Amino acid sequence: MDIKKIAKIIACIAALVALAAAAYVAFKKLTAKEEPEYFDDNDFFECDNNLEIIEVESEPEEAPAEEKPAEEKKPAPKKKKAAPKKKAE
């Protein structure tokens, strides 16, 4: 056997193994069972629950202003169709 022929055979075997590995990884990735991820609230922030209550005096309500009648909307003007252009002969 020639060295070139042996190298081609080894290259073909390596390519087949690489394809099989890629197919295996893709299959495992697509069919992986998803596990829920749980979080503990204490990991994100600390809350001491010391809230300060502030009372605000209410302001006197103003009388509603006189409402103006709504202006009538004008319909949009209709577009005219362009006349067909004459072809130069």
Coordinates of N, CA, C and O in Angstrom, one line a residue:
M1 N 0.8 -1.2 0.0 CA 0.0 0.0 0.0 C 0.9 1.2 0.0 O 1.9 1.3 0.6
D2 N 0.4 2.2 -0.7 CA 1.0 3.5 -0.7 C 0.8 4.3 0.6 O -0.2 4.1 1.2
I3 N 1.7 5.2 0.9 CA 1.5 6.1 2.0 C 0.3 7.0 1.8 O -0.5 7.3 2.7
K4 N 0.1 7.5 0.5 CA -1.0 8.4 0.2 C -2.3 7.7 0.4 O -3.3 8.3 0.9
K5 N -2.4 6.4 0.0 CA -3.7 5.7 0.2 C -4.0 5.5 1.7 O -5.1 5.6 2.1
I6 N -3.0 5.2 2.5 CA -3.1 5.0 3.9 C -3.6 6.3 4.6 O -4.5 6.4 5.4
A7 N -3.0 7.5 4.1 CA -3.4 8.8 4.7 C -4.8 9.1 4.3 O -5.6 9.7 5.1
K8 N -5.3 8.8 3.1 CA -6.7 9.0 2.7 C -7.6 8.2 3.6 O -8.7 8.7 4.0
I9 N -7.3 7.0 3.8 CA -8.1 6.1 4.7 C -8.2 6.7 6.1 O -9.3 6.7 6.7
I10 N -7.1 7.1 6.6 CA -7.1 7.6 8.0 C -7.9 8.9 8.0 O -8.6 9.2 9.0
A11 N -7.8 9.8 7.0 CA -8.5 11.0 6.9 C -10.0 10.8 6.9 O -10.8 11.5 7.5
C12 N -10.4 9.7 6.1 CA -11.8 9.4 6.0 C -12.4 8.9 7.3 O -13.5 9.3 7.7
I13 N -11.6 8.1 8.0 CA -12.0 7.6 9.3 C -12.2 8.7 10.3 O -13.1 8.8 11.1
A14 N -11.2 9.7 10.3 CA -11.3 10.8 11.2 C -12.5 11.7 10.9 O -13.1 12.2 11.8
A15 N -12.8 11.9 9.6 CA -14.0 12.7 9.2 C -15.2 12.0 9.7 O -16.2 12.7 10.2
L16 N -15.4 10.7 9.6 CA -16.5 10.0 10.0 C -16.7 10.1 11.6 O -17.8 10.2 12.1
V17 N -15.6 10.0 12.3 CA -15.6 10.1 13.7 C -16.1 11.5 14.1 O -16.9 11.7 15.1
A18 N -15.6 12.5 13.5 CA -15.9 13.9 13.8 C -17.4 14.1 13.5 O -18.1 14.8 14.3
L19 N -18.0 13.6 12.4 CA -19.4 13.7 12.1 C -20.2 13.0 13.1 O -21.3 13.5 13.6
A20 N -19.8 11.8 13.6 CA -20.5 11.1 14.6 C -20.5 11.9 15.9 O -21.6 11.9 16.6
A21 N -19.4 12.5 16.3 CA -19.3 13.2 17.5 C -20.2 14.5 17.4 O -20.9 14.8 18.4
A22 N -20.2 15.1 16.3 CA -21.1 16.3 16.2 C -22.5 15.9 16.3 O -23.3 16.7 16.9
A23 N -22.9 14.8 15.6 CA -24.3 14.4 15.7 C -24.7 14.0 17.1 O -25.8 14.4 17.6
Y24 N -23.8 13.4 17.9 CA -24.1 13.0 19.3 C -24.2 14.2 20.1 O -25.2 14.3 20.9
V25 N -23.4 15.2 20.0 CA -23.5 16.4 20.8 C -24.7 17.2 20.5 O -25.4 17.7 21.4
A26 N -25.1 17.3 19.2 CA -26.3 18.0 18.8 C -27.5 17.3 19.4 O -28.5 17.9 19.9
F27 N -27.6 15.9 19.3 CA -28.7 15.2 19.8 C -28.8 15.4 21.3 O -29.9 15.6 21.8
K28 N -27.7 15.3 22.0 CA -27.8 15.5 23.5 C -28.2 16.9 23.9 O -29.0 17.1 24.8
K29 N -27.8 17.9 23.1 CA -28.2 19.3 23.4 C -29.6 19.5 23.2 O -30.3 20.2 23.9
L30 N -30.2 18.9 22.1 CA -31.6 19.2 21.8 C -32.5 18.4 22.7 O -33.7 18.8 22.9
T31 N -32.1 17.3 23.2 CA -33.0 16.4 24.0 C -32.6 16.5 25.5 O -33.1 15.7 26.3
A32 N -31.9 17.5 25.9 CA -31.5 17.7 27.3 C -32.7 18.0 28.2 O -33.6 18.8 27.8
K33 N -32.8 17.4 29.3 CA -33.9 17.7 30.2 C -33.6 19.0 31.0 O -32.5 19.1 31.6
E34 N -34.5 19.9 30.9 CA -34.3 21.2 31.5 C -34.7 21.1 33.0 O -35.8 20.7 33.3
E35 N -33.8 21.5 33.9 CA -34.1 21.5 35.3 C -34.4 22.9 35.7 O -33.7 23.9 35.3
P36 N -35.4 23.1 36.6 CA -35.7 24.5 37.0 C -34.6 25.1 37.9 O -34.0 24.3 38.6
E37 N -34.4 26.3 37.7 CA -33.3 27.0 38.5 C -34.0 27.8 39.6 O -34.9 28.6 39.4
Y38 N -33.7 27.5 40.9 CA -34.3 28.1 42.0 C -33.4 29.2 42.6 O -32.2 29.0 42.6
F39 N -34.0 30.3 43.0 CA -33.3 31.4 43.5 C -33.8 31.7 44.9 O -34.9 31.6 45.3
D40 N -32.8 32.2 45.7 CA -33.2 32.6 47.1 C -33.2 34.1 47.1 O -32.3 34.8 46.6
D41 N -34.3 34.7 47.6 CA -34.5 36.1 47.6 C -33.3 36.9 48.3 O -33.0 38.0 48.0
N42 N -32.8 36.2 49.3 CA -31.7 36.9 50.1 C -30.4 37.0 49.3 O -29.5 37.8 49.7
D43 N -30.3 36.3 48.2 CA -29.1 36.5 47.4 C -29.1 37.8 46.6 O -28.0 38.3 46.2
F44 N -30.3 38.4 46.4 CA -30.3 39.6 45.6 C -30.3 40.9 46.4 O -29.7 41.9 46.0
F45 N -31.0 41.0 47.5 CA -31.1 42.2 48.3 C -31.4 41.9 49.7 O -31.9 40.8 50.0
E46 N -31.1 42.8 50.6 CA -31.5 42.7 52.0 C -32.6 43.7 52.2 O -32.5 44.9 51.8
C47 N -33.6 43.3 52.9 CA -34.7 44.2 53.2 C -35.0 44.2 54.7 O -35.2 43.1 55.3
D48 N -34.9 45.4 55.4 CA -35.1 45.4 56.8 C -36.5 45.8 57.2 O -36.8 45.8 58.4
N49 N -37.4 46.0 56.2 CA -38.8 46.3 56.4 C -39.0 47.5 57.4 O -40.0 47.6 58.0
N50 N -38.1 48.4 57.4 CA -38.3 49.7 58.2 C -38.8 50.7 57.2 O -38.0 51.4 56.6
L51 N -40.1 50.9 57.1 CA -40.7 51.8 56.2 C -41.1 53.0 57.0 O -41.7 52.9 58.1
E52 N -40.9 54.2 56.4 CA -41.3 55.4 57.0 C -42.6 55.9 56.3 O -42.7 56.0 55.1
I53 N -43.6 56.2 57.1 CA -44.9 56.7 56.6 C -45.0 58.2 56.7 O -44.8 58.8 57.7
I54 N -45.2 58.8 55.5 CA -45.3 60.3 55.5 C -46.7 60.7 55.1 O -47.2 60.2 54.1
E55 N -47.3 61.6 55.9 CA -48.6 62.0 55.6 C -48.6 63.4 54.9 O -47.8 64.2 55.3
V56 N -49.4 63.5 53.9 CA -49.4 64.7 53.1 C -50.7 65.3 53.2 O -51.8 64.7 53.1
E57 N -50.7 66.7 53.4 CA -52.0 67.4 53.5 C -52.6 67.5 52.1 O -51.9 67.8 51.2
S58 N -53.9 67.2 52.1 CA -54.6 67.3 50.7 C -54.8 68.8 50.4 O -55.2 69.6 51.2
E59 N -54.6 69.1 49.1 CA -54.8 70.4 48.6 C -56.2 70.6 48.2 O -56.9 69.6 47.8
P60 N -56.8 71.8 48.3 CA -58.2 72.0 47.9 C -58.3 71.8 46.4 O -57.5 72.2 45.6
E61 N -59.4 71.1 46.1 CA -59.7 70.9 44.7 C -60.2 72.1 44.0 O -61.0 72.9 44.5
E62 N -59.7 72.4 42.8 CA -60.1 73.5 42.0 C -61.3 73.2 41.2 O -61.5 72.0 40.8
A63 N -62.2 74.2 40.9 CA -63.3 74.0 40.1 C -62.9 73.6 38.7 O -62.0 74.2 38.2
P64 N -63.5 72.7 38.0 CA -63.1 72.4 36.7 C -63.4 73.5 35.7 O -64.4 74.2 35.8
A65 N -62.4 73.8 34.9 CA -62.5 74.9 33.9 C -63.6 74.5 32.9 O -63.9 73.4 32.7
E66 N -64.1 75.6 32.3 CA -65.2 75.4 31.3 C -64.6 74.7 30.1 O -63.5 75.0 29.6
E67 N -65.3 73.6 29.7 CA -64.8 72.9 28.5 C -65.2 73.5 27.2 O -66.4 73.9 27.1
K68 N -64.3 73.6 26.3 CA -64.6 74.1 25.0 C -65.2 73.0 24.1 O -64.8 71.9 24.3
P69 N -66.2 73.3 23.3 CA -66.7 72.3 22.4 C -65.6 71.8 21.5 O -64.7 72.5 21.0
A70 N -65.6 70.5 21.2 CA -64.6 69.9 20.4 C -64.7 70.4 19.0 O -65.8 70.6 18.4
E71 N -63.6 70.7 18.4 CA -63.6 71.2 17.0 C -63.9 70.1 16.0 O -63.4 69.0 16.2
E72 N -64.7 70.4 15.0 CA -65.0 69.4 14.0 C -63.8 69.1 13.1 O -63.2 70.1 12.7
K73 N -63.6 67.9 12.9 CA -62.4 67.5 12.0 C -62.9 67.6 10.5 O -64.0 67.1 10.2
K74 N -62.1 68.2 9.7 CA -62.4 68.2 8.3 C -61.9 67.0 7.6 O -60.8 66.5 7.9
P75 N -62.7 66.4 6.7 CA -62.2 65.2 6.0 C -61.1 65.5 5.1 O -61.0 66.6 4.6
A76 N -60.2 64.6 4.9 CA -59.0 64.8 4.1 C -59.5 64.9 2.6 O -60.4 64.3 2.2
P77 N -58.8 65.8 1.8 CA -59.2 66.0 0.4 C -58.9 64.7 -0.3 O -57.9 64.0 -0.1
K78 N -59.8 64.4 -1.3 CA -59.6 63.2 -2.1 C -58.5 63.5 -3.2 O -58.5 64.5 -3.7
K79 N -57.7 62.5 -3.4 CA -56.7 62.6 -4.4 C -57.2 62.3 -5.8 O -58.0 61.4 -6.0
K80 N -56.8 63.1 -6.7 CA -57.2 62.9 -8.1 C -56.3 61.9 -8.8 O -55.1 61.8 -8.5
K81 N -56.8 61.1 -9.6 CA -56.0 60.1 -10.4 C -55.2 60.8 -11.4 O -55.7 61.7 -12.1
A82 N -54.0 60.4 -11.6 CA -53.1 61.1 -12.6 C -53.5 60.6 -14.0 O -53.9 59.4 -14.1
A83 N -53.5 61.4 -14.9 CA -53.9 61.1 -16.3 C -52.8 60.2 -16.8 O -51.6 60.4 -16.6
P84 N -53.1 59.2 -17.6 CA -52.1 58.3 -18.2 C -51.2 59.1 -19.1 O -51.6 60.0 -19.9
K85 N -49.9 58.8 -19.1 CA -48.9 59.5 -19.9 C -48.9 59.0 -21.3 O -49.1 57.7 -21.5
K86 N -48.8 59.8 -22.3 CA -48.7 59.4 -23.7 C -47.3 59.0 -24.0 O -46.4 59.6 -23.6
K87 N -47.2 57.8 -24.7 CA -45.9 57.4 -25.1 C -45.4 58.1 -26.3 O -46.2 58.4 -27.2
A88 N -44.1 58.4 -26.4 CA -43.6 59.1 -27.5 C -43.5 58.0 -28.7 O -43.0 56.9 -28.5
E89 N -43.9 58.4 -29.9 CA -43.8 57.5 -31.0 C -42.7 57.8 -31.9 O -42.2 58.9 -32.1

